[in-house]
Amino acid sequence: MIACKKCEVSKDQSEFYVYNKKTGARRGECNSCRSDRVKAWAADNVERVRATKRQWARDNKQKNLEYSRVYRKTKKGYLSTTYTNMDGRVKGRSKPWLYKGLPICGRAEFIEWSIKDRMFNMLFDAWERSGYDSKLSPSIDRLDTNGGYMFGNISWITHSENSQRGAFSRWGFE
């Protein structure tokens, strides 16, 4: 048992970060106290943290790009990217005459809903098996084109089907 120098509570040594792997030396403050201190520092130094992250991204473009490619092919990564695109549309960054101002569900709720959705899982698995063929990628379809991205108005279909529906409605075939 080790006493934390910050909260003075005795804790198991596994509750303290190792700072020297060679000797096995551990920090004097417990993991939770250190975490609280680091979070408080980051909140007080937001611009410095942002600048450091931007600099890291500039210095590690290839590593960052590779991470993004891999992450976007996970369910959570794909859903996060999909939500970002939907959010951009309703905020007017893409085709504002079609989407700007439409209601949108929350990011966390959208991801949770999608992960539980049987159709999304089937489509995502088929997309993976195809070697990530863009035509088979899961796509959000708004059932009522005047409605927003709300749970009663969205469903998952393939990108190919969604494009086809958009083309048909654009030329008045629906």
PDB file of C-alpha atoms in Angstrom:
ATOM      1  CA  MET A   1       0.000   0.000   0.000  1.00  0.00           C
ATOM      2  CA  ILE A   2       1.195   3.484  -0.897  1.00  0.00           C
ATOM      3  CA  ALA A   3      -0.177   6.777   0.465  1.00  0.00           C
ATOM      4  CA  CYS A   4      -0.988   9.373  -2.196  1.00  0.00           C
ATOM      5  CA  LYS A   5       0.887  12.648  -1.604  1.00  0.00           C
ATOM      6  CA  LYS A   6      -2.127  14.638  -2.794  1.00  0.00           C
ATOM      7  CA  CYS A   7      -5.202  13.012  -1.197  1.00  0.00           C
ATOM      8  CA  GLU A   8      -3.208  11.147   1.482  1.00  0.00           C
ATOM      9  CA  VAL A   9      -5.273   7.969   1.012  1.00  0.00           C
ATOM     10  CA  SER A  10      -3.447   4.630   1.109  1.00  0.00           C
ATOM     11  CA  LYS A  11      -3.972   2.715  -2.125  1.00  0.00           C
ATOM     12  CA  ASP A  12      -2.631  -0.350  -3.868  1.00  0.00           C
ATOM     13  CA  GLN A  13       0.499   0.320  -5.945  1.00  0.00           C
ATOM     14  CA  SER A  14      -1.462  -0.464  -9.148  1.00  0.00           C
ATOM     15  CA  GLU A  15      -3.312   2.846  -8.501  1.00  0.00           C
ATOM     16  CA  PHE A  16      -0.101   4.808  -9.234  1.00  0.00           C
ATOM     17  CA  TYR A  17       1.379   5.397 -12.700  1.00  0.00           C
ATOM     18  CA  VAL A  18       4.806   3.906 -13.427  1.00  0.00           C
ATOM     19  CA  TYR A  19       7.125   6.700 -14.599  1.00  0.00           C
ATOM     20  CA  ASN A  20      10.296   4.624 -14.994  1.00  0.00           C
ATOM     21  CA  LYS A  21       9.771   1.222 -16.630  1.00  0.00           C
ATOM     22  CA  LYS A  22      13.364   0.168 -16.004  1.00  0.00           C
ATOM     23  CA  THR A  23      13.241   0.607 -12.225  1.00  0.00           C
ATOM     24  CA  GLY A  24       9.455   0.291 -11.794  1.00  0.00           C
ATOM     25  CA  ALA A  25       9.342   3.636  -9.949  1.00  0.00           C
ATOM     26  CA  ARG A  26       5.848   5.055  -9.479  1.00  0.00           C
ATOM     27  CA  ARG A  27       4.479   8.573  -9.169  1.00  0.00           C
ATOM     28  CA  GLY A  28       3.719  10.038  -5.750  1.00  0.00           C
ATOM     29  CA  GLU A  29       0.113  10.922  -6.561  1.00  0.00           C
ATOM     30  CA  CYS A  30      -2.547   8.347  -7.395  1.00  0.00           C
ATOM     31  CA  ASN A  31      -4.046   7.942 -10.874  1.00  0.00           C
ATOM     32  CA  SER A  32      -7.289   9.757  -9.993  1.00  0.00           C
ATOM     33  CA  CYS A  33      -5.515  12.757  -8.397  1.00  0.00           C
ATOM     34  CA  ARG A  34      -3.143  13.015 -11.366  1.00  0.00           C
ATOM     35  CA  SER A  35      -6.035  12.737 -13.806  1.00  0.00           C
ATOM     36  CA  ASP A  36      -7.933  15.517 -11.993  1.00  0.00           C
ATOM     37  CA  ARG A  37      -4.817  17.727 -11.997  1.00  0.00           C
ATOM     38  CA  VAL A  38      -4.143  17.168 -15.707  1.00  0.00           C
ATOM     39  CA  LYS A  39      -7.800  17.859 -16.629  1.00  0.00           C
ATOM     40  CA  ALA A  40      -7.772  21.083 -14.590  1.00  0.00           C
ATOM     41  CA  TRP A  41      -4.522  22.191 -16.254  1.00  0.00           C
ATOM     42  CA  ALA A  42      -5.931  21.434 -19.737  1.00  0.00           C
ATOM     43  CA  ALA A  43      -9.109  23.412 -18.949  1.00  0.00           C
ATOM     44  CA  ASP A  44      -6.979  26.399 -17.875  1.00  0.00           C
ATOM     45  CA  ASN A  45      -4.706  26.122 -20.947  1.00  0.00           C
ATOM     46  CA  VAL A  46      -7.147  25.387 -23.777  1.00  0.00           C
ATOM     47  CA  GLU A  47      -5.259  27.378 -26.424  1.00  0.00           C
ATOM     48  CA  ARG A  48      -1.940  25.787 -25.504  1.00  0.00           C
ATOM     49  CA  VAL A  49      -3.474  22.298 -25.742  1.00  0.00           C
ATOM     50  CA  ARG A  50      -5.016  23.139 -29.140  1.00  0.00           C
ATOM     51  CA  ALA A  51      -1.723  24.532 -30.416  1.00  0.00           C
ATOM     52  CA  THR A  52       0.117  21.394 -29.287  1.00  0.00           C
ATOM     53  CA  LYS A  53      -2.448  19.150 -31.014  1.00  0.00           C
ATOM     54  CA  ARG A  54      -2.248  21.220 -34.226  1.00  0.00           C
ATOM     55  CA  GLN A  55       1.552  21.040 -34.158  1.00  0.00           C
ATOM     56  CA  TRP A  56       1.465  17.276 -33.617  1.00  0.00           C
ATOM     57  CA  ALA A  57      -0.945  16.902 -36.558  1.00  0.00           C
ATOM     58  CA  ARG A  58       1.377  18.984 -38.796  1.00  0.00           C
ATOM     59  CA  ASP A  59       4.444  16.988 -37.728  1.00  0.00           C
ATOM     60  CA  ASN A  60       2.693  13.611 -38.093  1.00  0.00           C
ATOM     61  CA  LYS A  61       0.509  14.013 -41.189  1.00  0.00           C
ATOM     62  CA  GLN A  62       1.123  10.491 -42.470  1.00  0.00           C
ATOM     63  CA  LYS A  63       0.494   8.874 -39.082  1.00  0.00           C
ATOM     64  CA  ASN A  64      -2.665  10.973 -38.615  1.00  0.00           C
ATOM     65  CA  LEU A  65      -3.903  10.099 -42.115  1.00  0.00           C
ATOM     66  CA  GLU A  66      -3.320   6.379 -41.580  1.00  0.00           C
ATOM     67  CA  TYR A  67      -5.113   6.494 -38.211  1.00  0.00           C
ATOM     68  CA  SER A  68      -8.085   8.273 -39.833  1.00  0.00           C
ATOM     69  CA  ARG A  69      -8.278   5.703 -42.632  1.00  0.00           C
ATOM     70  CA  VAL A  70      -8.326   2.835 -40.156  1.00  0.00           C
ATOM     71  CA  TYR A  71     -10.735   4.563 -37.713  1.00  0.00           C
ATOM     72  CA  ARG A  72     -13.252   5.410 -40.452  1.00  0.00           C
ATOM     73  CA  LYS A  73     -13.526   1.702 -41.248  1.00  0.00           C
ATOM     74  CA  THR A  74     -14.699   0.868 -37.719  1.00  0.00           C
ATOM     75  CA  LYS A  75     -18.391   1.096 -36.880  1.00  0.00           C
ATOM     76  CA  LYS A  76     -17.934   3.938 -34.414  1.00  0.00           C
ATOM     77  CA  GLY A  77     -15.580   5.798 -36.765  1.00  0.00           C
ATOM     78  CA  TYR A  78     -17.950   5.395 -39.694  1.00  0.00           C
ATOM     79  CA  LEU A  79     -20.910   6.590 -37.627  1.00  0.00           C
ATOM     80  CA  SER A  80     -18.965   9.563 -36.282  1.00  0.00           C
ATOM     81  CA  THR A  81     -18.006  10.611 -39.818  1.00  0.00           C
ATOM     82  CA  THR A  82     -21.594  10.126 -41.008  1.00  0.00           C
ATOM     83  CA  TYR A  83     -22.905  12.282 -38.155  1.00  0.00           C
ATOM     84  CA  THR A  84     -20.334  15.011 -38.873  1.00  0.00           C
ATOM     85  CA  ASN A  85     -21.510  15.088 -42.498  1.00  0.00           C
ATOM     86  CA  MET A  86     -25.187  15.266 -41.461  1.00  0.00           C
ATOM     87  CA  ASP A  87     -24.392  18.043 -38.971  1.00  0.00           C
ATOM     88  CA  GLY A  88     -22.531  20.002 -41.638  1.00  0.00           C
ATOM     89  CA  ARG A  89     -25.541  19.815 -43.934  1.00  0.00           C
ATOM     90  CA  VAL A  90     -28.032  21.114 -41.360  1.00  0.00           C
ATOM     91  CA  LYS A  91     -25.617  23.921 -40.431  1.00  0.00           C
ATOM     92  CA  GLY A  92     -25.510  24.994 -44.079  1.00  0.00           C
ATOM     93  CA  ARG A  93     -21.967  23.944 -45.038  1.00  0.00           C
ATOM     94  CA  SER A  94     -23.252  21.711 -47.854  1.00  0.00           C
ATOM     95  CA  LYS A  95     -26.333  22.344 -50.026  1.00  0.00           C
ATOM     96  CA  PRO A  96     -27.901  24.868 -47.619  1.00  0.00           C
ATOM     97  CA  TRP A  97     -31.014  25.189 -49.814  1.00  0.00           C
ATOM     98  CA  LEU A  98     -31.830  21.538 -49.053  1.00  0.00           C
ATOM     99  CA  TYR A  99     -30.712  20.979 -45.470  1.00  0.00           C
ATOM    100  CA  LYS A 100     -29.998  24.209 -43.554  1.00  0.00           C
ATOM    101  CA  GLY A 101     -32.034  24.533 -40.375  1.00  0.00           C
ATOM    102  CA  LEU A 102     -33.437  20.994 -40.385  1.00  0.00           C
ATOM    103  CA  PRO A 103     -33.603  19.291 -36.976  1.00  0.00           C
ATOM    104  CA  ILE A 104     -30.951  16.698 -36.113  1.00  0.00           C
ATOM    105  CA  CYS A 105     -30.673  14.164 -33.292  1.00  0.00           C
ATOM    106  CA  GLY A 106     -27.697  14.208 -30.910  1.00  0.00           C
ATOM    107  CA  ARG A 107     -24.368  12.568 -31.872  1.00  0.00           C
ATOM    108  CA  ALA A 108     -24.248  10.110 -28.946  1.00  0.00           C
ATOM    109  CA  GLU A 109     -27.894   9.104 -29.446  1.00  0.00           C
ATOM    110  CA  PHE A 110     -27.332   8.653 -33.201  1.00  0.00           C
ATOM    111  CA  ILE A 111     -24.310   6.405 -32.651  1.00  0.00           C
ATOM    112  CA  GLU A 112     -26.107   4.362 -29.978  1.00  0.00           C
ATOM    113  CA  TRP A 113     -29.234   4.014 -32.163  1.00  0.00           C
ATOM    114  CA  SER A 114     -27.162   2.951 -35.177  1.00  0.00           C
ATOM    115  CA  ILE A 115     -25.059   0.404 -33.263  1.00  0.00           C
ATOM    116  CA  LYS A 116     -28.319  -1.249 -32.104  1.00  0.00           C
ATOM    117  CA  ASP A 117     -29.937  -1.027 -35.572  1.00  0.00           C
ATOM    118  CA  ARG A 118     -30.047  -4.421 -37.295  1.00  0.00           C
ATOM    119  CA  MET A 119     -30.015  -2.946 -40.819  1.00  0.00           C
ATOM    120  CA  PHE A 120     -26.927  -0.801 -40.140  1.00  0.00           C
ATOM    121  CA  ASN A 121     -25.048  -3.830 -38.813  1.00  0.00           C
ATOM    122  CA  MET A 122     -26.026  -5.965 -41.812  1.00  0.00           C
ATOM    123  CA  LEU A 123     -25.033  -3.234 -44.286  1.00  0.00           C
ATOM    124  CA  PHE A 124     -21.762  -2.466 -42.496  1.00  0.00           C
ATOM    125  CA  ASP A 125     -20.786  -6.153 -42.415  1.00  0.00           C
ATOM    126  CA  ALA A 126     -21.593  -6.536 -46.137  1.00  0.00           C
ATOM    127  CA  TRP A 127     -19.543  -3.397 -46.879  1.00  0.00           C
ATOM    128  CA  GLU A 128     -16.586  -4.856 -44.952  1.00  0.00           C
ATOM    129  CA  ARG A 129     -16.868  -8.205 -46.760  1.00  0.00           C
ATOM    130  CA  SER A 130     -16.903  -6.407 -50.130  1.00  0.00           C
ATOM    131  CA  GLY A 131     -13.540  -4.818 -49.389  1.00  0.00           C
ATOM    132  CA  TYR A 132     -15.178  -1.418 -48.697  1.00  0.00           C
ATOM    133  CA  ASP A 133     -16.912  -1.014 -52.066  1.00  0.00           C
ATOM    134  CA  SER A 134     -18.329   2.524 -51.929  1.00  0.00           C
ATOM    135  CA  LYS A 135     -21.596   1.461 -53.610  1.00  0.00           C
ATOM    136  CA  LEU A 136     -22.307  -0.890 -50.686  1.00  0.00           C
ATOM    137  CA  SER A 137     -21.415   1.524 -47.874  1.00  0.00           C
ATOM    138  CA  PRO A 138     -24.221   2.219 -45.379  1.00  0.00           C
ATOM    139  CA  SER A 139     -26.023   5.497 -45.987  1.00  0.00           C
ATOM    140  CA  ILE A 140     -28.666   7.439 -44.076  1.00  0.00           C
ATOM    141  CA  ASP A 141     -31.917   7.911 -45.954  1.00  0.00           C
ATOM    142  CA  ARG A 142     -34.415  10.545 -44.873  1.00  0.00           C
ATOM    143  CA  LEU A 143     -37.878   9.068 -45.386  1.00  0.00           C
ATOM    144  CA  ASP A 144     -39.487  12.526 -45.672  1.00  0.00           C
ATOM    145  CA  THR A 145     -37.098  14.748 -47.653  1.00  0.00           C
ATOM    146  CA  ASN A 146     -38.530  17.851 -45.971  1.00  0.00           C
ATOM    147  CA  GLY A 147     -37.872  16.405 -42.522  1.00  0.00           C
ATOM    148  CA  GLY A 148     -34.598  16.413 -40.677  1.00  0.00           C
ATOM    149  CA  TYR A 149     -32.313  13.757 -39.289  1.00  0.00           C
ATOM    150  CA  MET A 150     -34.608  12.577 -36.504  1.00  0.00           C
ATOM    151  CA  PHE A 151     -35.125   8.941 -35.500  1.00  0.00           C
ATOM    152  CA  GLY A 152     -38.627   8.587 -36.965  1.00  0.00           C
ATOM    153  CA  ASN A 153     -37.422   9.972 -40.283  1.00  0.00           C
ATOM    154  CA  ILE A 154     -34.151   8.126 -40.955  1.00  0.00           C
ATOM    155  CA  SER A 155     -33.213   4.613 -41.985  1.00  0.00           C
ATOM    156  CA  TRP A 156     -30.122   2.821 -43.268  1.00  0.00           C
ATOM    157  CA  ILE A 157     -29.773   1.793 -46.927  1.00  0.00           C
ATOM    158  CA  THR A 158     -26.772   1.369 -49.231  1.00  0.00           C
ATOM    159  CA  HIS A 159     -25.080   4.391 -50.778  1.00  0.00           C
ATOM    160  CA  SER A 160     -26.056   3.108 -54.227  1.00  0.00           C
ATOM    161  CA  GLU A 161     -29.768   2.864 -53.304  1.00  0.00           C
ATOM    162  CA  ASN A 162     -29.686   6.330 -51.715  1.00  0.00           C
ATOM    163  CA  SER A 163     -28.089   7.867 -54.812  1.00  0.00           C
ATOM    164  CA  GLN A 164     -30.643   6.160 -57.025  1.00  0.00           C
ATOM    165  CA  ARG A 165     -33.544   7.469 -54.931  1.00  0.00           C
ATOM    166  CA  GLY A 166     -32.111  10.972 -55.051  1.00  0.00           C
ATOM    167  CA  ALA A 167     -31.778  10.824 -58.839  1.00  0.00           C
ATOM    168  CA  PHE A 168     -35.330   9.505 -59.260  1.00  0.00           C
ATOM    169  CA  SER A 169     -36.846  12.210 -57.069  1.00  0.00           C
ATOM    170  CA  ARG A 170     -34.743  14.914 -58.769  1.00  0.00           C
ATOM    171  CA  TRP A 171     -36.212  13.935 -62.168  1.00  0.00           C
ATOM    172  CA  GLY A 172     -39.761  13.463 -60.855  1.00  0.00           C
ATOM    173  CA  PHE A 173     -40.010   9.658 -61.011  1.00  0.00           C
ATOM    174  CA  GLU A 174     -41.305   9.117 -57.456  1.00  0.00           C
TER     175      GLU A 174
END
